Coordinates of N, CA and C and ligand atoms in Angstrom, one line a residue:
X442 N 10.2 2.3 21.8 CA 10.5 3.3 20.7 C 9.2 3.5 19.9
X443 N 8.9 4.8 19.6 CA 7.6 5.0 18.9 C 7.9 4.7 17.4
X444 N 6.8 4.5 16.7 CA 6.9 4.3 15.2 C 7.5 5.5 14.5
X445 N 7.2 6.7 15.0 CA 7.7 7.9 14.4 C 9.2 7.9 14.4
X446 N 9.8 7.3 15.5 CA 11.3 7.3 15.6 C 11.8 6.1 14.7
X447 N 11.1 5.0 14.7 CA 11.6 3.8 14.0 C 11.4 4.0 12.4
X448 N 10.4 4.8 12.1 CA 10.1 5.0 10.6 C 11.3 5.5 9.8
X449 N 11.6 4.8 8.7 CA 12.7 5.3 7.9 C 12.2 6.3 6.9
X450 N 12.5 7.6 7.1 CA 12.0 8.6 6.2 C 12.7 8.6 4.8
X451 N 13.7 7.7 4.6 CA 14.3 7.6 3.3 C 13.8 6.4 2.5
X452 N 12.7 5.7 3.1 CA 12.2 4.6 2.3 C 11.6 5.1 1.0
X453 N 11.5 4.2 0.0 CA 11.1 4.7 -1.3 C 9.7 5.3 -1.4
X454 N 8.8 4.8 -0.5 CA 7.4 5.3 -0.6 C 7.4 6.7 0.1
X455 N 8.2 6.9 1.1 CA 8.3 8.2 1.7 C 8.8 9.2 0.7
X456 N 9.7 8.8 -0.2 CA 10.2 9.7 -1.2 C 9.1 10.0 -2.2
X457 N 8.3 9.0 -2.6 CA 7.2 9.2 -3.5 C 6.2 10.2 -2.9
X458 N 5.9 10.0 -1.6 CA 5.0 10.9 -0.9 C 5.5 12.4 -0.9
X459 N 6.8 12.5 -0.8 CA 7.4 13.9 -0.8 C 7.6 14.4 -2.2
X460 N 7.3 13.6 -3.3 CA 7.4 14.0 -4.6 C 8.9 14.0 -5.1
X461 N 9.7 13.3 -4.4 CA 11.2 13.2 -4.8 C 11.4 12.1 -5.8
X462 N 10.4 11.1 -5.9 CA 10.5 10.1 -6.9 C 9.1 10.1 -7.6
X463 N 9.1 9.9 -8.9 CA 7.8 9.9 -9.6 C 7.0 8.6 -9.3
X464 N 5.7 8.6 -9.5 CA 4.9 7.4 -9.5 C 3.8 7.5 -10.5
X465 N 3.3 6.3 -10.9 CA 2.2 6.3 -11.8 C 0.9 6.3 -11.0
X466 N 0.4 7.5 -10.6 CA -0.7 7.6 -9.6 C -2.0 7.2 -10.2
X467 N -2.8 6.5 -9.4 CA -4.1 6.1 -9.8 C -5.2 6.8 -8.9
X468 N -4.8 7.2 -7.7 CA -5.8 7.8 -6.8 C -5.0 8.6 -5.7
X469 N -5.6 9.7 -5.3 CA -5.0 10.4 -4.1 C -6.2 11.1 -3.4
X470 N -6.1 11.1 -2.1 CA -7.0 12.0 -1.3 C -6.1 12.5 -0.1
X471 N -6.7 13.1 0.9 CA -5.9 13.8 1.9 C -5.1 12.8 2.7
X472 N -5.5 11.5 2.8 CA -4.8 10.5 3.6 C -4.2 9.3 2.9
X473 N -4.5 9.2 1.6 CA -4.2 8.0 0.9 C -3.6 8.3 -0.5
X474 N -2.6 7.5 -0.9 CA -2.1 7.6 -2.3 C -2.0 6.2 -2.8
X475 N -2.4 6.0 -4.1 CA -2.3 4.7 -4.8 C -1.6 4.9 -6.1
X476 N -0.7 4.0 -6.4 CA 0.1 4.1 -7.7 C 0.4 2.7 -8.2
X477 N 0.8 2.6 -9.5 CA 1.1 1.3 -10.0 C 2.4 0.8 -9.6
X478 N 2.5 -0.5 -9.3 CA 3.7 -1.1 -8.8 C 4.8 -1.1 -10.0
X479 N 6.0 -0.8 -9.7 CA 7.0 -0.6 -10.7 C 7.4 -1.9 -11.3
X480 N 7.1 -3.0 -10.6 CA 7.5 -4.4 -11.1 C 6.2 -5.2 -11.0
X481 N 5.2 -5.0 -11.9 CA 3.9 -5.6 -11.7 C 3.9 -7.1 -11.8
X482 N 3.2 -7.8 -10.8 CA 3.1 -9.2 -10.8 C 1.8 -9.7 -11.3
X483 N 1.0 -8.8 -11.9 CA -0.3 -9.2 -12.5 C -0.6 -8.0 -13.5
X484 N -1.6 -8.2 -14.4 CA -1.9 -7.2 -15.4 C -2.3 -5.9 -14.6
X485 N -3.0 -6.0 -13.5 CA -3.2 -4.8 -12.7 C -2.5 -5.1 -11.3
X486 N -1.6 -4.2 -11.0 CA -0.9 -4.3 -9.7 C -0.7 -2.9 -9.1
X487 N -1.5 -2.6 -8.2 CA -1.5 -1.2 -7.6 C -1.2 -1.3 -6.1
X488 N -0.4 -0.3 -5.7 CA -0.1 -0.2 -4.3 C -0.9 0.9 -3.6
X489 N -1.5 0.7 -2.5 CA -2.3 1.7 -1.8 C -1.6 2.0 -0.5
X490 N -1.2 3.3 -0.2 CA -0.5 3.6 1.0 C -1.2 4.7 1.8
X491 N -1.1 4.7 3.1 CA -1.5 5.8 3.9 C -0.4 6.9 3.8
X492 N -0.8 8.2 3.9 CA 0.2 9.2 3.9 C 1.0 9.4 5.2
X493 N 0.5 8.8 6.3 CA 1.2 8.9 7.5 C 2.4 7.9 7.6
X494 N 3.3 8.1 8.6 CA 4.5 7.4 8.7 C 4.3 6.0 9.4
X495 N 3.6 5.1 8.8 CA 3.3 3.8 9.4 C 4.2 2.8 8.7
X496 N 4.9 2.0 9.5 CA 5.8 1.0 8.9 C 5.1 -0.2 8.3
X497 N 4.1 -0.7 9.0 CA 3.3 -1.9 8.5 C 2.0 -1.9 9.2
X498 N 1.2 -2.9 8.9 CA -0.1 -3.0 9.5 C 0.0 -3.0 11.0
X499 N 1.1 -3.6 11.6 CA 1.2 -3.6 13.0 C 1.0 -2.3 13.6
X500 N 1.7 -1.2 13.1 CA 1.5 0.1 13.7 C 0.4 0.9 13.1
X501 N 0.0 0.6 11.8 CA -1.1 1.3 11.2 C -2.4 1.0 12.0
X502 N -2.5 -0.3 12.4 CA -3.8 -0.8 13.1 C -3.8 -0.3 14.5
X503 N -2.6 0.0 15.1 CA -2.6 0.4 16.5 C -2.5 1.9 16.7
X504 N -1.8 2.6 15.8 CA -1.5 4.0 16.0 C -2.4 4.9 15.2
X505 N -2.8 4.5 14.0 CA -3.7 5.4 13.2 C -5.1 5.5 13.8
X506 N -5.7 6.6 13.6 CA -7.1 6.8 14.2 C -8.1 5.9 13.5
X507 N -9.2 5.6 14.2 CA -10.2 4.8 13.6 C -10.7 5.3 12.3
X508 N -10.8 6.7 12.2 CA -11.3 7.3 11.0 C -10.3 7.0 9.8
X509 N -9.0 7.2 10.2 CA -8.0 7.0 9.2 C -8.0 5.6 8.6
X510 N -8.1 4.6 9.6 CA -8.1 3.2 9.2 C -9.4 2.9 8.3
X511 N -10.5 3.4 8.7 CA -11.7 3.2 8.0 C -11.6 3.8 6.6
X512 N -11.1 5.0 6.5 CA -11.0 5.7 5.2 C -10.0 5.0 4.3
X513 N -8.9 4.5 4.9 CA -7.9 3.8 4.1 C -8.6 2.5 3.4
X514 N -9.2 1.7 4.2 CA -9.8 0.5 3.6 C -11.0 0.8 2.7
X515 N -11.7 1.8 3.0 CA -12.7 2.3 2.0 C -12.1 2.7 0.7
X516 N -10.9 3.4 0.8 CA -10.2 3.8 -0.4 C -9.7 2.6 -1.2
X517 N -9.2 1.5 -0.5 CA -8.8 0.3 -1.2 C -9.9 -0.3 -2.0
X518 N -11.1 -0.4 -1.4 CA -12.2 -0.9 -2.1 C -12.7 0.0 -3.3
X519 N -12.6 1.3 -3.1 CA -13.0 2.2 -4.2 C -12.1 2.1 -5.3
X520 N -10.8 2.1 -5.0 CA -9.8 2.0 -6.1 C -9.9 0.8 -6.9
X521 N -10.1 -0.4 -6.2 CA -10.3 -1.6 -6.9 C -11.5 -1.5 -7.8
X522 N -12.6 -1.0 -7.3 CA -13.8 -0.8 -8.1 C -13.6 0.1 -9.2
X523 N -12.9 1.3 -9.0 CA -12.7 2.2 -10.1 C -11.8 1.6 -11.2
X524 N -10.9 0.7 -10.8 CA -10.1 0.0 -11.8 C -10.8 -1.1 -12.6
X525 N -12.1 -1.3 -12.2 CA -13.0 -2.2 -13.0 C -12.8 -3.7 -12.5
X526 N -12.3 -3.8 -11.3 CA -12.0 -5.2 -10.8 C -13.1 -5.9 -10.0
X527 N -14.2 -5.2 -9.7 CA -15.2 -5.9 -8.8 C -15.6 -7.2 -9.5
X528 N -15.8 -7.1 -10.8 CA -16.2 -8.3 -11.5 C -15.2 -8.3 -12.7
X529 N -14.3 -9.3 -12.8 CA -14.3 -10.6 -12.3 C -13.6 -10.9 -11.0
X530 N -13.0 -9.9 -10.4 CA -12.5 -10.1 -9.0 C -11.0 -9.7 -9.0
X531 N -10.5 -9.7 -7.7 CA -9.1 -9.3 -7.5 C -8.7 -9.8 -6.1
X532 N -7.4 -9.5 -5.8 CA -6.9 -9.9 -4.5 C -6.2 -8.7 -3.9
X533 N -6.3 -8.6 -2.5 CA -5.5 -7.6 -1.8 C -4.6 -8.4 -0.9
X534 N -3.4 -7.8 -0.6 CA -2.4 -8.5 0.1 C -1.5 -7.4 0.8
X535 N -1.1 -7.7 2.1 CA -0.2 -6.8 2.8 C 0.9 -7.6 3.4
X536 N 2.1 -7.4 3.1 CA 3.2 -8.1 3.8 C 3.7 -7.4 5.0
X537 N 4.0 -8.1 6.0 CA 4.5 -7.5 7.3 C 5.8 -8.3 7.7
X538 N 6.9 -7.5 7.8 CA 8.1 -8.1 8.3 C 8.8 -9.1 7.4
X539 N 9.9 -9.7 7.9 CA 10.7 -10.6 7.1 C 10.0 -11.9 6.7
X540 N 9.3 -12.5 7.6 CA 8.6 -13.7 7.1 C 7.5 -13.4 6.1
X541 N 6.9 -12.2 6.2 CA 5.9 -11.8 5.3 C 6.5 -11.3 3.9
X542 N 7.8 -11.1 3.9 CA 8.5 -10.7 2.7 C 8.3 -9.2 2.4
X543 N 8.1 -8.4 3.5 CA 7.9 -6.9 3.3 C 9.3 -6.3 2.9
X544 N 9.3 -5.6 1.7 CA 10.5 -5.0 1.3 C 10.6 -3.5 1.6
X545 N 9.4 -2.9 1.5 CA 9.4 -1.4 1.7 C 8.7 -1.1 3.1
X546 N 9.5 -0.5 4.0 CA 9.0 -0.3 5.4 C 8.0 0.9 5.5
X547 N 7.0 0.9 4.6 CA 5.9 1.9 4.8 C 4.7 1.1 4.4
X548 N 3.7 1.0 5.4 CA 2.6 0.1 5.2 C 1.9 0.3 3.8
X549 N 1.6 -0.8 3.2 CA 0.9 -0.7 1.9 C 0.1 -2.0 1.6
X550 N -0.9 -1.8 0.9 CA -1.8 -2.9 0.4 C -1.6 -3.0 -1.1
X551 N -1.3 -4.3 -1.5 CA -1.2 -4.6 -2.9 C -2.6 -4.9 -3.4
X552 N -3.0 -4.4 -4.6 CA -4.2 -4.8 -5.3 C -3.7 -5.5 -6.6
X553 N -4.1 -6.8 -6.7 CA -3.8 -7.6 -7.9 C -5.0 -7.9 -8.7
X554 N -5.0 -7.9 -10.0 CA -6.2 -8.3 -10.8 C -5.8 -8.3 -12.2
X555 N -6.8 -8.6 -13.0 CA -6.6 -8.6 -14.5 C -6.4 -10.0 -15.0
X556 N -6.3 -11.0 -14.2 CA -6.2 -12.4 -14.6 C -6.6 -13.3 -13.5
X557 N -6.8 -14.6 -13.8 CA -7.0 -15.6 -12.7 C -5.7 -15.7 -11.9
X558 N -5.8 -15.4 -10.6 CA -4.6 -15.2 -9.8 C -4.1 -16.5 -9.2
X559 N -4.8 -17.6 -9.3 CA -4.3 -18.9 -8.9 C -4.2 -19.1 -7.4
X560 N -3.4 -20.0 -6.9 CA -3.3 -20.3 -5.5 C -2.9 -19.1 -4.7
X561 N -3.4 -19.0 -3.4 CA -3.1 -17.8 -2.6 C -1.6 -17.8 -2.2
X562 N -1.0 -19.0 -2.0 CA 0.4 -19.0 -1.7 C 1.1 -20.1 -2.6
X563 N 2.4 -19.9 -2.9 CA 3.0 -21.0 -3.7 C 3.0 -22.3 -2.9
X564 N 2.8 -23.4 -3.6 CA 2.7 -24.7 -2.9 C 4.1 -25.1 -2.4
Ligands
AMP2036 P1 6.5 -5.4 -0.4 O1 7.4 -6.6 -0.7 O2 5.1 -5.9 0.1 O3 7.2 -4.5 0.6 O4 6.3 -4.7 -1.7 C1 7.0 -3.6 -2.2 C2 6.6 -3.3 -3.6 O5 7.0 -2.0 -3.9 C3 7.2 -4.3 -4.6 O6 6.1 -5.0 -5.3 C4 8.0 -3.4 -5.5 O7 7.9 -3.8 -6.9 C5 7.3 -2.0 -5.3 N1 8.1 -0.8 -5.6 C6 9.4 -0.6 -5.1 N2 9.8 0.6 -5.6 C7 8.7 1.2 -6.2 C8 8.5 2.4 -6.9 N3 9.5 3.3 -7.0 N4 7.4 2.6 -7.5 C9 6.4 1.7 -7.5 N5 6.5 0.5 -6.8 C10 7.7 0.2 -6.2

């Protein structure tokens, strides 16, 4: 089954992309949207999403074009930089599937910053 068929067009990020739900936008270009997380887990918590219908990194990395993938990760770096996070630093994270704790089935990268973030995973 292709990703296009498996992709849930009613997921919350699909609704944000269609303008059906508002978001606190921090960046947008032809292929990428970034907005603040509704339940921030750090002083800065931004979500970066591709505009295409990709469920997770598994199909973004295999279905998206090389240009789209390169532009997406360049945008992640630019957004973090524009948010003033290059110094003192930040963390990016992407959850995939149930073990990864992915809640929204549209590929996204979290950017966390604004404080010392501590251990990478809970002990
Ligand atoms: P994940 O667990 O990696 O799928 O993360 C999904 C994230 O989406 C969570 O951090 C949620 O707080 C966030 N989220 C859910 N709905 C919204 C929304 N309407 N606007 C912004 N962030 C949202």
